[in-house]
Amino acid sequence: MAVRKILMLKKEGKIWTFLLENDVIAEIHCSLPDSDQHRQPVLGDIYIGKVKNIAANIGAAFIEIAPGKECYYDLSQAPQAIFTHKIGKKPLCIGDELVVQISREAVKTKAPTVSSNINFTGRYAVLTTGNTRIGTSGKLPRSLRDTYKEKLSHLKNEDYGLIIRTNAKDVPFETVLEEIQKLENACVKLKETAPFRTCFSCLQEAPPSYITDLKNVYADGLSAIITDDPKLYQQIHGFLQAEQPEDLSKLQFYEEQLLPLSKLYSTDIAVERALKEYVWLKNGAYLVIQPTEALTVVDVNSGKYSAKTKRKVRKRI
């Protein structure tokens, strides 16, 4: 079993999260600190939006979540929408006001995408208003998936569904049930307060991405959460104390001045390698990664790898 650590560093106005497995950096995430003054809509934010335009020919609508800030919306989601102000009898009309969640952030010239499928995400479960079934992560053992579906069958209803996450395999059922109750309370509260809020109100801000990283990391094998920034330490401590008390003892503040945390784990070198266009593989082949506006192109090259047949080369790479 891999021993996992999380490093969180603040550098050049950005927060860097490094996931280590057996002291080797396996994942790198980068985010900007929250700033209420300049904050842009991010994945998971929930707003009261207003329908600005409907393009039936492409099955889409464009919804404003702030003056001049239009988002793409799939018309097929209209029947499950939570409306705060409805104008016509059609499923969706220009001027309708409804609750939407950012499901995809803006990319260059492309507008953000919003959804009526409102998700409330915890560490062990996700509550969703767009699908009323009870599902489980495919990474859970079959026997455990069946157990969760049986034990949670009494919660099935027409208002929301549940998805049990992979992390649920390492905790008692009561812990998962307790989190589901919190998510349900958050959903009920949002539905009750939304009709009394004005258009363009942000009903719920998504947590900072470095906090999301703490939720998403596998609990199994997590040994330490380390940071050398005092403010970041306090923010992480507050989150763990409220949401993940079982991990609070793993939080560590690194104070060694002679050997900075970034030097100890060679984080700068890891970032430099990750951003390179060329990525060498262990077998001698290499990748060329080039982002474009529409997609990211990955070119696979045999490089220094040699084999007797082309078939072996393709299979090995």
GROMACS .gro file of C-alpha atoms in nm:
model
  317
    1MET     CA    1   0.000   0.000   0.000
    2ALA     CA    2   0.134   0.341  -0.098
    3VAL     CA    3   0.213   0.587   0.181
    4ARG     CA    4   0.066   0.924   0.080
    5LYS     CA    5   0.159   1.276   0.181
    6ILE     CA    6   0.018   1.612   0.077
    7LEU     CA    7   0.243   1.917   0.050
    8MET     CA    8   0.087   2.264   0.023
    9LEU     CA    9   0.312   2.557  -0.064
   10LYS     CA   10   0.247   2.921  -0.144
   11LYS     CA   11   0.478   3.066  -0.409
   12GLU     CA   12   0.456   3.369  -0.640
   13GLY     CA   13   0.093   3.433  -0.548
   14LYS     CA   14  -0.017   3.076  -0.622
   15ILE     CA   15  -0.094   2.777  -0.403
   16TRP     CA   16   0.073   2.454  -0.509
   17THR     CA   17  -0.052   2.114  -0.396
   18PHE     CA   18   0.175   1.811  -0.435
   19LEU     CA   19   0.052   1.457  -0.378
   20LEU     CA   20   0.336   1.222  -0.287
   21GLU     CA   21   0.324   0.844  -0.299
   22ASN     CA   22   0.614   0.681  -0.115
   23ASP     CA   23   0.787   1.022  -0.112
   24VAL     CA   24   0.770   1.053  -0.492
   25ILE     CA   25   0.561   1.338  -0.639
   26ALA     CA   26   0.271   1.177  -0.827
   27GLU     CA   27   0.035   1.474  -0.882
   28ILE     CA   28   0.068   1.853  -0.895
   29HIS     CA   29  -0.219   2.103  -0.865
   30CYS     CA   30  -0.194   2.480  -0.888
   31SER     CA   31  -0.454   2.738  -0.783
   32LEU     CA   32  -0.490   3.107  -0.705
   33PRO     CA   33  -0.580   3.220  -0.351
   34ASP     CA   34  -0.938   3.339  -0.304
   35SER     CA   35  -0.991   3.712  -0.350
   36ASP     CA   36  -1.346   3.840  -0.302
   37GLN     CA   37  -1.269   4.154  -0.501
   38HIS     CA   38  -1.142   3.982  -0.817
   39ARG     CA   39  -1.288   3.633  -0.781
   40GLN     CA   40  -1.406   3.471  -1.104
   41PRO     CA   41  -1.678   3.202  -1.118
   42VAL     CA   42  -1.519   2.862  -1.060
   43LEU     CA   43  -1.623   2.500  -1.090
   44GLY     CA   44  -1.890   2.418  -0.831
   45ASP     CA   45  -2.018   2.772  -0.765
   46ILE     CA   46  -2.399   2.793  -0.745
   47TYR     CA   47  -2.585   3.100  -0.877
   48ILE     CA   48  -2.930   3.229  -0.956
   49GLY     CA   49  -2.901   3.282  -1.330
   50LYS     CA   50  -3.127   3.449  -1.584
   51VAL     CA   51  -3.205   3.310  -1.930
   52LYS     CA   52  -3.068   3.560  -2.181
   53ASN     CA   53  -3.119   3.371  -2.506
   54ILE     CA   54  -3.239   3.033  -2.633
   55ALA     CA   55  -3.081   2.861  -2.935
   56ALA     CA   56  -3.320   2.572  -2.995
   57ASN     CA   57  -3.136   2.465  -3.313
   58ILE     CA   58  -2.835   2.357  -3.106
   59GLY     CA   59  -3.037   2.254  -2.800
   60ALA     CA   60  -2.886   2.522  -2.582
   61ALA     CA   61  -2.963   2.836  -2.386
   62PHE     CA   62  -2.738   3.114  -2.266
   63ILE     CA   63  -2.777   3.208  -1.903
   64GLU     CA   64  -2.634   3.513  -1.730
   65ILE     CA   65  -2.491   3.458  -1.382
   66ALA     CA   66  -2.375   3.821  -1.360
   67PRO     CA   67  -2.439   4.124  -1.582
   68GLY     CA   68  -2.265   4.047  -1.911
   69LYS     CA   69  -2.140   3.705  -1.792
   70GLU     CA   70  -2.316   3.449  -2.013
   71CYS     CA   71  -2.284   3.072  -1.974
   72TYR     CA   72  -2.378   2.779  -2.195
   73TYR     CA   73  -2.671   2.564  -2.076
   74ASP     CA   74  -2.802   2.233  -2.214
   75LEU     CA   75  -3.178   2.261  -2.279
   76SER     CA   76  -3.233   1.893  -2.196
   77GLN     CA   77  -3.178   1.981  -1.828
   78ALA     CA   78  -3.468   2.228  -1.812
   79PRO     CA   79  -3.727   1.978  -1.675
   80GLN     CA   80  -3.520   1.926  -1.358
   81ALA     CA   81  -3.438   2.295  -1.303
   82ILE     CA   82  -3.510   2.476  -0.975
   83PHE     CA   83  -3.681   2.801  -1.079
   84THR     CA   84  -3.687   3.109  -0.858
   85HIS     CA   85  -3.890   3.310  -1.112
   86LYS     CA   86  -4.084   3.148  -1.400
   87ILE     CA   87  -4.233   3.350  -1.685
   88GLY     CA   88  -4.397   3.120  -1.942
   89LYS     CA   89  -4.538   2.769  -1.959
   90LYS     CA   90  -4.260   2.633  -2.180
   91PRO     CA   91  -3.986   2.433  -2.006
   92LEU     CA   92  -3.753   2.732  -2.045
   93CYS     CA   93  -3.828   3.091  -2.147
   94ILE     CA   94  -3.619   3.403  -2.193
   95GLY     CA   95  -3.626   3.590  -1.863
   96ASP     CA   96  -3.666   3.281  -1.644
   97GLU     CA   97  -3.454   3.279  -1.331
   98LEU     CA   98  -3.319   2.947  -1.205
   99VAL     CA   99  -3.054   2.787  -0.986
  100VAL     CA  100  -2.747   2.676  -1.182
  101GLN     CA  101  -2.404   2.540  -1.095
  102ILE     CA  102  -2.079   2.593  -1.285
  103SER     CA  103  -2.001   2.253  -1.439
  104ARG     CA  104  -1.715   2.367  -1.664
  105GLU     CA  105  -1.501   2.676  -1.626
  106ALA     CA  106  -1.433   2.924  -1.907
  107VAL     CA  107  -1.145   2.824  -2.136
  108LYS     CA  108  -0.990   3.107  -2.338
  109THR     CA  109  -1.274   3.234  -2.561
  110LYS     CA  110  -1.522   2.963  -2.459
  111ALA     CA  111  -1.789   3.060  -2.205
  112PRO     CA  112  -1.841   2.862  -1.883
  113THR     CA  113  -2.099   2.584  -1.881
  114VAL     CA  114  -2.374   2.572  -1.618
  115SER     CA  115  -2.603   2.291  -1.515
  116SER     CA  116  -2.934   2.238  -1.334
  117ASN     CA  117  -2.786   1.922  -1.188
  118ILE     CA  118  -2.677   2.066  -0.853
  119ASN     CA  119  -2.408   1.860  -0.679
  120PHE     CA  120  -2.315   1.872  -0.311
  121THR     CA  121  -1.983   1.696  -0.274
  122GLY     CA  122  -1.842   1.543   0.042
  123ARG     CA  123  -1.543   1.322   0.105
  124TYR     CA  124  -1.741   0.999   0.108
  125ALA     CA  125  -2.054   1.081  -0.091
  126VAL     CA  126  -2.203   1.315  -0.351
  127LEU     CA  127  -2.565   1.430  -0.339
  128THR     CA  128  -2.708   1.524  -0.679
  129THR     CA  129  -3.043   1.676  -0.776
  130GLY     CA  130  -3.016   1.567  -1.140
  131ASN     CA  131  -3.023   1.193  -1.087
  132THR     CA  132  -3.234   1.026  -0.820
  133ARG     CA  133  -3.068   0.684  -0.824
  134ILE     CA  134  -2.829   0.555  -0.559
  135GLY     CA  135  -2.494   0.470  -0.715
  136THR     CA  136  -2.147   0.373  -0.601
  137SER     CA  137  -1.794   0.421  -0.727
  138GLY     CA  138  -1.682   0.147  -0.963
  139LYS     CA  139  -1.355   0.128  -0.767
  140LEU     CA  140  -1.533  -0.011  -0.461
  141PRO     CA  141  -1.539  -0.391  -0.421
  142ARG     CA  142  -1.856  -0.548  -0.560
  143SER     CA  143  -1.965  -0.678  -0.220
  144LEU     CA  144  -1.928  -0.333  -0.062
  145ARG     CA  145  -2.119  -0.168  -0.348
  146ASP     CA  146  -2.408  -0.407  -0.294
  147THR     CA  147  -2.397  -0.347   0.082
  148TYR     CA  148  -2.415   0.031   0.042
  149LYS     CA  149  -2.703   0.011  -0.206
  150GLU     CA  150  -2.896  -0.213   0.032
  151LYS     CA  151  -2.828  -0.002   0.343
  152LEU     CA  152  -2.913   0.326   0.167
  153SER     CA  153  -3.222   0.202  -0.017
  154HIS     CA  154  -3.447   0.370   0.243
  155LEU     CA  155  -3.307   0.710   0.137
  156LYS     CA  156  -3.423   0.679  -0.224
  157ASN     CA  157  -3.658   0.966  -0.315
  158GLU     CA  158  -3.769   1.190  -0.603
  159ASP     CA  159  -3.567   1.497  -0.499
  160TYR     CA  160  -3.208   1.380  -0.513
  161GLY     CA  161  -2.976   1.087  -0.566
  162LEU     CA  162  -2.653   0.970  -0.405
  163ILE     CA  163  -2.315   0.851  -0.526
  164ILE     CA  164  -2.088   0.676  -0.276
  165ARG     CA  165  -1.723   0.766  -0.337
  166THR     CA  166  -1.416   0.541  -0.322
  167ASN     CA  167  -1.304   0.686   0.013
  168ALA     CA  168  -1.611   0.529   0.175
  169LYS     CA  169  -1.442   0.188   0.178
  170ASP     CA  170  -1.213   0.291   0.465
  171VAL     CA  171  -1.469   0.428   0.712
  172PRO     CA  172  -1.767   0.294   0.910
  173PHE     CA  173  -2.110   0.313   0.749
  174GLU     CA  174  -2.225   0.554   1.022
  175THR     CA  175  -1.960   0.807   0.913
  176VAL     CA  176  -2.087   0.801   0.555
  177LEU     CA  177  -2.447   0.830   0.673
  178GLU     CA  178  -2.356   1.131   0.888
  179GLU     CA  179  -2.200   1.307   0.590
  180ILE     CA  180  -2.503   1.229   0.372
  181GLN     CA  181  -2.721   1.398   0.635
  182LYS     CA  182  -2.503   1.711   0.618
  183LEU     CA  183  -2.525   1.716   0.238
  184GLU     CA  184  -2.902   1.671   0.253
  185ASN     CA  185  -2.934   1.961   0.499
  186ALA     CA  186  -2.726   2.182   0.267
  187CYS     CA  187  -2.950   2.091  -0.028
  188VAL     CA  188  -3.272   2.160   0.164
  189LYS     CA  189  -3.138   2.493   0.291
  190LEU     CA  190  -3.042   2.604  -0.060
  191LYS     CA  191  -3.385   2.517  -0.200
  192GLU     CA  192  -3.558   2.703   0.083
  193THR     CA  193  -3.350   3.021   0.059
  194ALA     CA  194  -3.312   3.046  -0.322
  195PRO     CA  195  -3.663   3.189  -0.390
  196PHE     CA  196  -3.587   3.482  -0.158
  197ARG     CA  197  -3.255   3.575  -0.318
  198THR     CA  198  -3.214   3.822  -0.603
  199CYS     CA  199  -3.104   3.734  -0.955
  200PHE     CA  200  -2.726   3.685  -0.998
  201SER     CA  201  -2.685   3.598  -0.628
  202CYS     CA  202  -2.410   3.347  -0.554
  203LEU     CA  203  -2.589   3.093  -0.334
  204GLN     CA  204  -2.280   2.890  -0.260
  205GLU     CA  205  -1.912   2.935  -0.340
  206ALA     CA  206  -1.707   2.627  -0.416
  207PRO     CA  207  -1.426   2.570  -0.167
  208PRO     CA  208  -1.075   2.666  -0.282
  209SER     CA  209  -0.923   2.400  -0.505
  210TYR     CA  210  -0.657   2.313  -0.247
  211ILE     CA  211  -0.937   2.228  -0.002
  212THR     CA  212  -1.100   2.015  -0.271
  213ASP     CA  213  -0.768   1.832  -0.306
  214LEU     CA  214  -0.794   1.736   0.062
  215LYS     CA  215  -1.142   1.596   0.004
  216ASN     CA  216  -1.044   1.401  -0.305
  217VAL     CA  217  -0.724   1.233  -0.188
  218TYR     CA  218  -0.766   0.869  -0.089
  219ALA     CA  219  -0.789   0.842   0.288
  220ASP     CA  220  -0.623   0.501   0.275
  221GLY     CA  221  -0.250   0.548   0.339
  222LEU     CA  222  -0.258   0.925   0.400
  223SER     CA  223   0.014   0.988   0.659
  224ALA     CA  224   0.077   1.364   0.657
  225ILE     CA  225  -0.048   1.702   0.535
  226ILE     CA  226   0.244   1.945   0.540
  227THR     CA  227   0.269   2.320   0.478
  228ASP     CA  228   0.520   2.591   0.562
  229ASP     CA  229   0.283   2.886   0.525
  230PRO     CA  230   0.120   3.007   0.853
  231LYS     CA  231  -0.198   3.142   0.691
  232LEU     CA  232  -0.241   2.830   0.481
  233TYR     CA  233  -0.190   2.618   0.792
  234GLN     CA  234  -0.471   2.802   0.974
  235GLN     CA  235  -0.709   2.766   0.678
  236ILE     CA  236  -0.638   2.394   0.642
  237HIS     CA  237  -0.667   2.347   1.020
  238GLY     CA  238  -1.010   2.515   1.020
  239PHE     CA  239  -1.134   2.297   0.736
  240LEU     CA  240  -1.009   1.972   0.887
  241GLN     CA  241  -1.149   2.060   1.228
  242ALA     CA  242  -1.495   2.121   1.081
  243GLU     CA  243  -1.513   1.866   0.799
  244GLN     CA  244  -1.242   1.600   0.839
  245PRO     CA  245  -1.148   1.578   1.209
  246GLU     CA  246  -1.004   1.230   1.152
  247ASP     CA  247  -0.719   1.392   0.954
  248LEU     CA  248  -0.646   1.682   1.190
  249SER     CA  249  -0.362   1.496   1.365
  250LYS     CA  250  -0.188   1.452   1.027
  251LEU     CA  251  -0.152   1.827   0.970
  252GLN     CA  252   0.206   1.946   1.020
  253PHE     CA  253   0.363   2.292   1.011
  254TYR     CA  254   0.714   2.281   0.863
  255GLU     CA  255   0.948   2.531   1.030
  256GLU     CA  256   1.300   2.432   0.922
  257GLN     CA  257   1.461   2.747   0.777
  258LEU     CA  258   1.790   2.593   0.663
  259LEU     CA  259   1.616   2.342   0.437
  260PRO     CA  260   1.292   2.483   0.286
  261LEU     CA  261   1.008   2.241   0.219
  262SER     CA  262   1.036   2.301  -0.156
  263LYS     CA  263   1.403   2.198  -0.150
  264LEU     CA  264   1.342   1.896   0.072
  265TYR     CA  265   1.102   1.743  -0.182
  266SER     CA  266   1.246   1.908  -0.500
  267THR     CA  267   0.910   2.058  -0.591
  268ASP     CA  268   1.058   2.319  -0.828
  269ILE     CA  269   1.226   2.048  -1.036
  270ALA     CA  270   0.900   1.847  -1.045
  271VAL     CA  271   0.704   2.151  -1.172
  272GLU     CA  272   0.969   2.226  -1.434
  273ARG     CA  273   0.954   1.868  -1.563
  274ALA     CA  274   0.573   1.865  -1.566
  275LEU     CA  275   0.559   2.180  -1.780
  276LYS     CA  276   0.804   2.058  -2.043
  277GLU     CA  277   0.675   1.988  -2.393
  278TYR     CA  278   0.875   1.665  -2.410
  279VAL     CA  279   0.813   1.386  -2.159
  280TRP     CA  280   1.050   1.091  -2.159
  281LEU     CA  281   0.911   0.750  -2.064
  282LYS     CA  282   1.100   0.478  -1.879
  283ASN     CA  283   1.113   0.254  -2.187
  284GLY     CA  284   1.297   0.518  -2.393
  285ALA     CA  285   0.995   0.647  -2.583
  286TYR     CA  286   0.874   1.004  -2.534
  287LEU     CA  287   0.561   1.217  -2.558
  288VAL     CA  288   0.522   1.560  -2.716
  289ILE     CA  289   0.239   1.752  -2.547
  290GLN     CA  290   0.108   2.065  -2.720
  291PRO     CA  291  -0.206   2.246  -2.595
  292THR     CA  292  -0.431   2.417  -2.852
  293GLU     CA  293  -0.755   2.610  -2.808
  294ALA     CA  294  -0.973   2.311  -2.901
  295LEU     CA  295  -0.774   2.027  -2.745
  296THR     CA  296  -0.438   1.908  -2.618
  297VAL     CA  297  -0.238   1.708  -2.871
  298VAL     CA  298  -0.024   1.420  -2.742
  299ASP     CA  299   0.222   1.279  -2.996
  300VAL     CA  300   0.376   0.941  -2.907
  301ASN     CA  301   0.727   0.876  -3.037
  302SER     CA  302   0.936   0.559  -3.012
  303GLY     CA  303   1.250   0.763  -2.933
  304LYS     CA  304   1.532   0.544  -2.800
  305TYR     CA  305   1.312   0.238  -2.763
  306SER     CA  306   1.387  -0.045  -3.004
  307ALA     CA  307   1.222  -0.381  -3.066
  308LYS     CA  308   1.232  -0.650  -3.330
  309THR     CA  309   0.886  -0.576  -3.475
  310LYS     CA  310   0.662  -0.271  -3.514
  311ARG     CA  311   0.386  -0.459  -3.334
  312LYS     CA  312   0.604  -0.499  -3.024
  313VAL     CA  313   0.691  -0.130  -3.034
  314ARG     CA  314   0.324  -0.024  -3.048
  315LYS     CA  315   0.226  -0.267  -2.773
  316ARG     CA  316   0.512  -0.164  -2.544
  317ILE     CA  317   0.452   0.211  -2.586
   0.00000   0.00000   0.00000
